[in-house]
PDB file of C-alpha atoms and ligand atoms in Angstrom:
ATOM      1  CA  MET A1147      65.748 -14.357 241.586  1.00  0.00           C
ATOM      2  CA  ASP A1148      64.263 -11.242 239.968  1.00  0.00           C
ATOM      3  CA  THR A1149      61.075 -11.458 237.948  1.00  0.00           C
ATOM      4  CA  GLN A1150      62.789 -10.884 234.588  1.00  0.00           C
ATOM      5  CA  THR A1151      65.124 -13.852 235.118  1.00  0.00           C
ATOM      6  CA  LEU A1152      62.157 -15.917 236.158  1.00  0.00           C
ATOM      7  CA  ALA A1153      60.235 -15.017 233.002  1.00  0.00           C
ATOM      8  CA  ASP A1154      63.225 -15.919 230.796  1.00  0.00           C
ATOM      9  CA  ASN A1155      63.785 -19.312 232.370  1.00  0.00           C
ATOM     10  CA  VAL A1156      60.430 -20.688 233.450  1.00  0.00           C
ATOM     11  CA  LEU A1157      57.800 -22.006 231.081  1.00  0.00           C
ATOM     12  CA  THR A1158      54.326 -22.828 232.252  1.00  0.00           C
ATOM     13  CA  THR A1159      52.145 -25.184 230.294  1.00  0.00           C
ATOM     14  CA  GLN A1160      49.759 -28.065 230.680  1.00  0.00           C
ATOM     15  CA  LEU A1161      50.840 -31.644 231.311  1.00  0.00           C
ATOM     16  CA  LYS A1162      48.932 -32.934 228.288  1.00  0.00           C
ATOM     17  CA  LYS A1163      50.700 -30.434 226.003  1.00  0.00           C
ATOM     18  CA  VAL A1164      54.142 -31.588 227.155  1.00  0.00           C
ATOM     19  CA  VAL A1165      53.193 -35.265 226.897  1.00  0.00           C
ATOM     20  CA  ASN A1166      51.658 -34.831 223.455  1.00  0.00           C
ATOM     21  CA  TRP A1167      54.614 -32.734 222.226  1.00  0.00           C
ATOM     22  CA  ALA A1168      56.913 -35.615 223.187  1.00  0.00           C
ATOM     23  CA  ARG A1169      54.611 -38.214 221.610  1.00  0.00           C
ATOM     24  CA  ARG A1170      54.204 -36.418 218.311  1.00  0.00           C
ATOM     25  CA  SER A1171      57.919 -35.637 218.114  1.00  0.00           C
ATOM     26  CA  SER A1172      58.938 -39.279 218.484  1.00  0.00           C
ATOM     27  CA  LEU A1173      56.757 -41.366 216.200  1.00  0.00           C
ATOM     28  CA  TRP A1174      58.435 -44.674 215.451  1.00  0.00           C
ATOM     29  CA  PRO A1175      57.328 -46.008 212.074  1.00  0.00           C
ATOM     30  CA  MET A1176      56.955 -49.667 211.229  1.00  0.00           C
ATOM     31  CA  PRO A1177      57.534 -49.823 207.461  1.00  0.00           C
ATOM     32  CA  PHE A1178      55.535 -52.454 205.608  1.00  0.00           C
ATOM     33  CA  ALA A1179      56.858 -51.779 202.136  1.00  0.00           C
ATOM     34  CA  THR A1180      56.016 -54.342 199.501  1.00  0.00           C
ATOM     35  CA  ALA A1181      56.469 -52.541 196.198  1.00  0.00           C
ATOM     36  CA  CYS A1182      57.507 -49.345 194.423  1.00  0.00           C
ATOM     37  CA  CYS A1183      55.911 -47.050 197.046  1.00  0.00           C
ATOM     38  CA  GLY A1184      58.559 -48.405 199.406  1.00  0.00           C
ATOM     39  CA  ILE A1185      61.228 -46.609 197.392  1.00  0.00           C
ATOM     40  CA  GLU A1186      59.476 -43.284 197.998  1.00  0.00           C
ATOM     41  CA  LEU A1187      59.234 -44.208 201.670  1.00  0.00           C
ATOM     42  CA  MET A1188      63.006 -44.740 201.697  1.00  0.00           C
ATOM     43  CA  ALA A1189      63.488 -41.403 199.912  1.00  0.00           C
ATOM     44  CA  THR A1190      61.444 -39.713 202.642  1.00  0.00           C
ATOM     45  CA  ALA A1191      64.014 -40.833 205.188  1.00  0.00           C
ATOM     46  CA  SER A1192      66.929 -39.754 202.993  1.00  0.00           C
ATOM     47  CA  SER A1193      68.952 -36.577 203.407  1.00  0.00           C
ATOM     48  CA  ARG A1194      66.941 -34.654 200.806  1.00  0.00           C
ATOM     49  CA  TYR A1195      63.626 -34.946 202.654  1.00  0.00           C
ATOM     50  CA  ASP A1196      65.062 -35.748 206.098  1.00  0.00           C
ATOM     51  CA  LEU A1197      62.199 -37.295 208.010  1.00  0.00           C
ATOM     52  CA  SER A1198      64.176 -36.836 211.203  1.00  0.00           C
ATOM     53  CA  ARG A1199      63.090 -33.181 211.134  1.00  0.00           C
ATOM     54  CA  PHE A1200      59.719 -34.561 212.239  1.00  0.00           C
ATOM     55  CA  GLY A1201      61.153 -36.997 214.771  1.00  0.00           C
ATOM     56  CA  ALA A1202      59.934 -40.001 212.802  1.00  0.00           C
ATOM     57  CA  GLU A1203      63.079 -41.352 211.211  1.00  0.00           C
ATOM     58  CA  ALA A1204      63.645 -44.257 213.620  1.00  0.00           C
ATOM     59  CA  MET A1205      62.143 -47.038 211.490  1.00  0.00           C
ATOM     60  CA  ARG A1206      61.557 -50.061 213.673  1.00  0.00           C
ATOM     61  CA  PHE A1207      61.294 -53.588 212.346  1.00  0.00           C
ATOM     62  CA  SER A1208      60.110 -54.833 215.698  1.00  0.00           C
ATOM     63  CA  PRO A1209      56.384 -54.113 216.066  1.00  0.00           C
ATOM     64  CA  ARG A1210      56.533 -53.767 219.829  1.00  0.00           C
ATOM     65  CA  GLN A1211      58.836 -50.763 219.395  1.00  0.00           C
ATOM     66  CA  ALA A1212      56.694 -49.064 216.753  1.00  0.00           C
ATOM     67  CA  ASP A1213      53.540 -46.958 216.906  1.00  0.00           C
ATOM     68  CA  LEU A1214      53.084 -45.835 213.282  1.00  0.00           C
ATOM     69  CA  MET A1215      52.539 -48.442 210.613  1.00  0.00           C
ATOM     70  CA  ILE A1216      53.184 -47.262 207.051  1.00  0.00           C
ATOM     71  CA  VAL A1217      51.804 -49.678 204.478  1.00  0.00           C
ATOM     72  CA  ALA A1218      53.537 -48.829 201.208  1.00  0.00           C
ATOM     73  CA  GLY A1219      52.600 -50.959 198.247  1.00  0.00           C
ATOM     74  CA  ARG A1220      50.150 -53.639 197.272  1.00  0.00           C
ATOM     75  CA  VAL A1221      49.100 -56.265 199.770  1.00  0.00           C
ATOM     76  CA  THR A1222      48.061 -59.731 198.704  1.00  0.00           C
ATOM     77  CA  ILE A1223      45.593 -62.029 200.443  1.00  0.00           C
ATOM     78  CA  LYS A1224      48.494 -64.180 201.619  1.00  0.00           C
ATOM     79  CA  MET A1225      50.246 -61.191 203.163  1.00  0.00           C
ATOM     80  CA  MET A1226      47.245 -59.761 204.997  1.00  0.00           C
ATOM     81  CA  PRO A1227      47.339 -62.154 208.014  1.00  0.00           C
ATOM     82  CA  VAL A1228      50.998 -61.213 208.497  1.00  0.00           C
ATOM     83  CA  LEU A1229      50.159 -57.508 208.287  1.00  0.00           C
ATOM     84  CA  GLN A1230      47.316 -57.933 210.805  1.00  0.00           C
ATOM     85  CA  HIS A1231      49.584 -59.875 213.130  1.00  0.00           C
ATOM     86  CA  ILE A1232      52.222 -57.131 213.059  1.00  0.00           C
ATOM     87  CA  TYR A1233      49.554 -54.470 213.620  1.00  0.00           C
ATOM     88  CA  GLN A1234      48.184 -56.330 216.644  1.00  0.00           C
ATOM     89  CA  GLN A1235      51.669 -56.588 218.161  1.00  0.00           C
ATOM     90  CA  MET A1236      52.289 -52.829 217.953  1.00  0.00           C
ATOM     91  CA  CYS A1237      51.804 -50.869 221.149  1.00  0.00           C
ATOM     92  CA  GLU A1238      48.822 -48.582 221.776  1.00  0.00           C
ATOM     93  CA  PRO A1239      48.140 -45.850 220.928  1.00  0.00           C
ATOM     94  CA  LYS A1240      49.107 -46.601 217.335  1.00  0.00           C
ATOM     95  CA  TRP A1241      48.376 -45.190 213.917  1.00  0.00           C
ATOM     96  CA  VAL A1242      48.269 -46.513 210.361  1.00  0.00           C
ATOM     97  CA  ILE A1243      49.116 -44.718 207.114  1.00  0.00           C
ATOM     98  CA  SER A1244      47.984 -46.279 203.860  1.00  0.00           C
ATOM     99  CA  MET A1245      50.528 -45.016 201.337  1.00  0.00           C
ATOM    100  CA  GLY A1246      49.673 -45.037 197.657  1.00  0.00           C
ATOM    101  CA  ALA A1247      46.864 -46.231 195.448  1.00  0.00           C
ATOM    102  CA  CYS A1248      47.667 -49.920 195.840  1.00  0.00           C
ATOM    103  CA  ALA A1249      47.487 -49.996 199.629  1.00  0.00           C
ATOM    104  CA  SER A1250      44.340 -47.851 199.697  1.00  0.00           C
ATOM    105  CA  THR A1251      42.395 -49.363 196.811  1.00  0.00           C
ATOM    106  CA  GLY A1252      44.396 -52.115 195.121  1.00  0.00           C
ATOM    107  CA  GLY A1253      45.468 -49.592 192.477  1.00  0.00           C
ATOM    108  CA  VAL A1254      45.670 -51.010 188.992  1.00  0.00           C
ATOM    109  CA  PHE A1255      45.859 -54.543 190.384  1.00  0.00           C
ATOM    110  CA  ASP A1256      42.180 -55.405 190.192  1.00  0.00           C
ATOM    111  CA  ALA A1257      42.928 -59.075 190.729  1.00  0.00           C
ATOM    112  CA  TYR A1258      41.581 -61.713 193.066  1.00  0.00           C
ATOM    113  CA  ALA A1259      44.905 -62.077 194.876  1.00  0.00           C
ATOM    114  CA  THR A1260      45.330 -58.372 195.673  1.00  0.00           C
ATOM    115  CA  ILE A1261      43.586 -56.727 198.617  1.00  0.00           C
ATOM    116  CA  GLN A1262      41.400 -53.924 197.245  1.00  0.00           C
ATOM    117  CA  GLY A1263      42.116 -51.585 200.142  1.00  0.00           C
ATOM    118  CA  ILE A1264      43.724 -52.545 203.446  1.00  0.00           C
ATOM    119  CA  ASP A1265      40.972 -50.746 205.353  1.00  0.00           C
ATOM    120  CA  GLN A1266      38.766 -53.757 204.705  1.00  0.00           C
ATOM    121  CA  PHE A1267      40.875 -55.639 207.237  1.00  0.00           C
ATOM    122  CA  MET A1268      42.471 -53.086 209.550  1.00  0.00           C
ATOM    123  CA  PRO A1269      41.901 -49.481 210.678  1.00  0.00           C
ATOM    124  CA  VAL A1270      43.519 -46.760 208.574  1.00  0.00           C
ATOM    125  CA  ASP A1271      44.121 -43.277 209.955  1.00  0.00           C
ATOM    126  CA  VAL A1272      45.583 -41.461 206.962  1.00  0.00           C
ATOM    127  CA  TYR A1273      45.316 -42.190 203.246  1.00  0.00           C
ATOM    128  CA  VAL A1274      48.203 -40.786 201.208  1.00  0.00           C
ATOM    129  CA  PRO A1275      47.247 -40.614 197.501  1.00  0.00           C
ATOM    130  CA  GLY A1276      49.483 -41.138 194.497  1.00  0.00           C
ATOM    131  CA  CYS A1277      51.149 -43.778 192.396  1.00  0.00           C
ATOM    132  CA  PRO A1278      53.588 -43.389 193.949  1.00  0.00           C
ATOM    133  CA  PRO A1279      53.029 -40.536 196.388  1.00  0.00           C
ATOM    134  CA  ARG A1280      55.919 -38.104 196.532  1.00  0.00           C
ATOM    135  CA  PRO A1281      57.861 -37.906 199.814  1.00  0.00           C
ATOM    136  CA  GLU A1282      56.293 -34.488 200.473  1.00  0.00           C
ATOM    137  CA  THR A1283      52.852 -36.069 200.421  1.00  0.00           C
ATOM    138  CA  LEU A1284      53.878 -38.799 202.838  1.00  0.00           C
ATOM    139  CA  ILE A1285      55.349 -36.149 205.136  1.00  0.00           C
ATOM    140  CA  GLU A1286      52.029 -34.310 204.952  1.00  0.00           C
ATOM    141  CA  GLY A1287      50.331 -37.534 206.072  1.00  0.00           C
ATOM    142  CA  ILE A1288      52.690 -37.894 209.027  1.00  0.00           C
ATOM    143  CA  MET A1289      52.097 -34.245 209.937  1.00  0.00           C
ATOM    144  CA  ALA A1290      48.341 -34.889 209.886  1.00  0.00           C
ATOM    145  CA  ILE A1291      48.840 -37.515 212.572  1.00  0.00           C
ATOM    146  CA  GLN A1292      51.067 -35.132 214.526  1.00  0.00           C
ATOM    147  CA  ARG A1293      48.345 -32.486 214.448  1.00  0.00           C
ATOM    148  CA  ILE A1294      45.821 -34.980 215.788  1.00  0.00           C
ATOM    149  CA  ILE A1295      48.180 -35.987 218.622  1.00  0.00           C
ATOM    150  CA  ASP A1296      48.762 -32.301 219.437  1.00  0.00           C
ATOM    151  CA  ASN A1297      45.059 -31.794 219.952  1.00  0.00           C
ATOM    152  CA  GLU A1298      44.416 -34.984 221.897  1.00  0.00           C
ATOM    153  CA  GLY A1299      44.078 -35.212 225.628  1.00  0.00           C
ATOM    154  CA  LEU A1300      46.392 -37.506 227.530  1.00  0.00           C
ATOM    155  CA  PRO A1301      46.870 -40.860 225.761  1.00  0.00           C
ATOM    156  CA  PRO A1302      43.498 -42.567 225.782  1.00  0.00           C
ATOM    157  CA  ALA A1303      43.252 -46.005 227.313  1.00  0.00           C
ATOM    158  CA  GLY A1304      42.243 -48.786 224.972  1.00  0.00           C
ATOM    159  CA  LYS A1305      41.661 -48.648 221.264  1.00  0.00           C
ATOM    160  CA  ARG A1306      40.968 -45.528 219.250  1.00  0.00           C
ATOM    161  CA  ARG A1307      38.697 -45.175 216.259  1.00  0.00           C
ATOM    162  CA  PRO A1308      40.557 -44.791 212.954  1.00  0.00           C
ATOM    163  CA  LEU A1309      40.821 -41.180 211.838  1.00  0.00           C
ATOM    164  CA  ALA A1310      40.322 -41.872 208.102  1.00  0.00           C
ATOM    165  CA  ILE A1311      41.894 -38.620 206.853  1.00  0.00           C
ATOM    166  CA  ALA A1312      42.577 -38.294 203.120  1.00  0.00           C
ATOM    167  CA  ILE A1313      45.617 -36.160 202.299  1.00  0.00           C
ATOM    168  CA  GLU A1314      45.618 -33.990 199.191  1.00  0.00           C
ATOM    169  CA  THR A1315      48.661 -33.922 196.993  1.00  0.00           C
ATOM    170  CA  SER A1316      51.008 -31.120 197.954  1.00  0.00           C
ATOM    171  CA  TYR A1317      52.538 -30.425 194.573  1.00  0.00           C
ATOM    172  CA  LYS A1318      51.421 -29.474 191.095  1.00  0.00           C
ATOM    173  CA  PRO A1319      52.370 -32.024 188.416  1.00  0.00           C
ATOM    174  CA  THR A1320      54.239 -30.445 185.522  1.00  0.00           C
ATOM    175  CA  ALA A1321      54.674 -31.607 181.958  1.00  0.00           C
ATOM    176  CA  GLN A1322      57.381 -34.117 181.146  1.00  0.00           C
ATOM    177  CA  PRO A1323      60.354 -32.766 179.147  1.00  0.00           C
ATOM    178  CA  VAL A1324      59.484 -32.501 175.447  1.00  0.00           C
ATOM    179  CA  PRO A1325      61.968 -33.825 172.855  1.00  0.00           C
ATOM    180  CA  LEU A1326      63.506 -30.945 170.881  1.00  0.00           C
ATOM    181  CA  THR A1327      64.571 -31.466 167.291  1.00  0.00           C
ATOM    182  CA  ILE A1328      67.796 -29.763 166.273  1.00  0.00           C
ATOM    183  CA  GLY A1329      68.744 -29.522 162.612  1.00  0.00           C
ATOM    184  CA  GLY A1330      65.925 -31.856 161.629  1.00  0.00           C
ATOM    185  CA  ASN A1331      67.728 -35.084 162.456  1.00  0.00           C
ATOM    186  CA  ARG A1332      68.748 -35.020 166.094  1.00  0.00           C
ATOM    187  CA  SER A1333      66.712 -35.114 169.211  1.00  0.00           C
ATOM    188  CA  VAL A1334      67.655 -33.960 172.703  1.00  0.00           C
ATOM    189  CA  ASN A1335      65.633 -33.374 175.830  1.00  0.00           C
ATOM    190  CA  HIS A1336      65.061 -30.077 177.561  1.00  0.00           C
ATOM    191  CA  VAL A1337      66.803 -29.923 180.900  1.00  0.00           C
TER     192      VAL A1337
HETATM  193  S1  SF4 B1177      50.626 -47.187 194.153  1.00  0.00           S
HETATM  194 FE1  SF4 B1177      51.886 -47.191 192.292  1.00  0.00          FE
HETATM  195  S2  SF4 B1177      53.969 -46.832 193.050  1.00  0.00           S
HETATM  196 FE2  SF4 B1177      52.745 -47.512 194.810  1.00  0.00          FE
HETATM  197  S3  SF4 B1177      53.013 -49.731 194.911  1.00  0.00           S
HETATM  198 FE3  SF4 B1177      51.199 -49.328 193.680  1.00  0.00          FE
HETATM  199  S4  SF4 B1177      51.956 -49.333 191.546  1.00  0.00           S
HETATM  200 FE4  SF4 B1177      53.729 -49.072 192.908  1.00  0.00          FE
END
């Protein structure tokens, strides 16, 4: 084999880079969607946003097959033991995304029955802001975890410390359509 053929067909790299490339390209989310944020989570997996581009579209409802928990929506005191149980059953290494204001802080539900931030009871790696966050923002949160995996060594044994990364919104809000009066007695919306 001549050297040119060799250069075109052989790739040298480090074992940890190959292992981490495979790990970050095959995150298996465990959706814990309790409210409206769950709809945006579903939209993220839809054809428009196509989460499979990031290798994370295989939502698993069996915790032992999942390594990325996405908590989307408010969590009540009654639900928290269930959430903790599911988290404990997931395989290591595992990550947690807190999606939306309710999961991260309780949101507008400042009530005794609503958990005022899931990080009081379990580790959170990435906080995705918004009410609800747009799919792009959730994807940014997943990419933040991918970047961390890329830069890790080989999978660490035992438990990791939570990363606690806060994602910034990736879009600029624009004004809502303004009603337009035509002829003084009819109203239509800009499109
Ligand atoms: S953050 Fe907003 S959109 Fe998400 S669950 Fe709470 S109220 Fe619903």
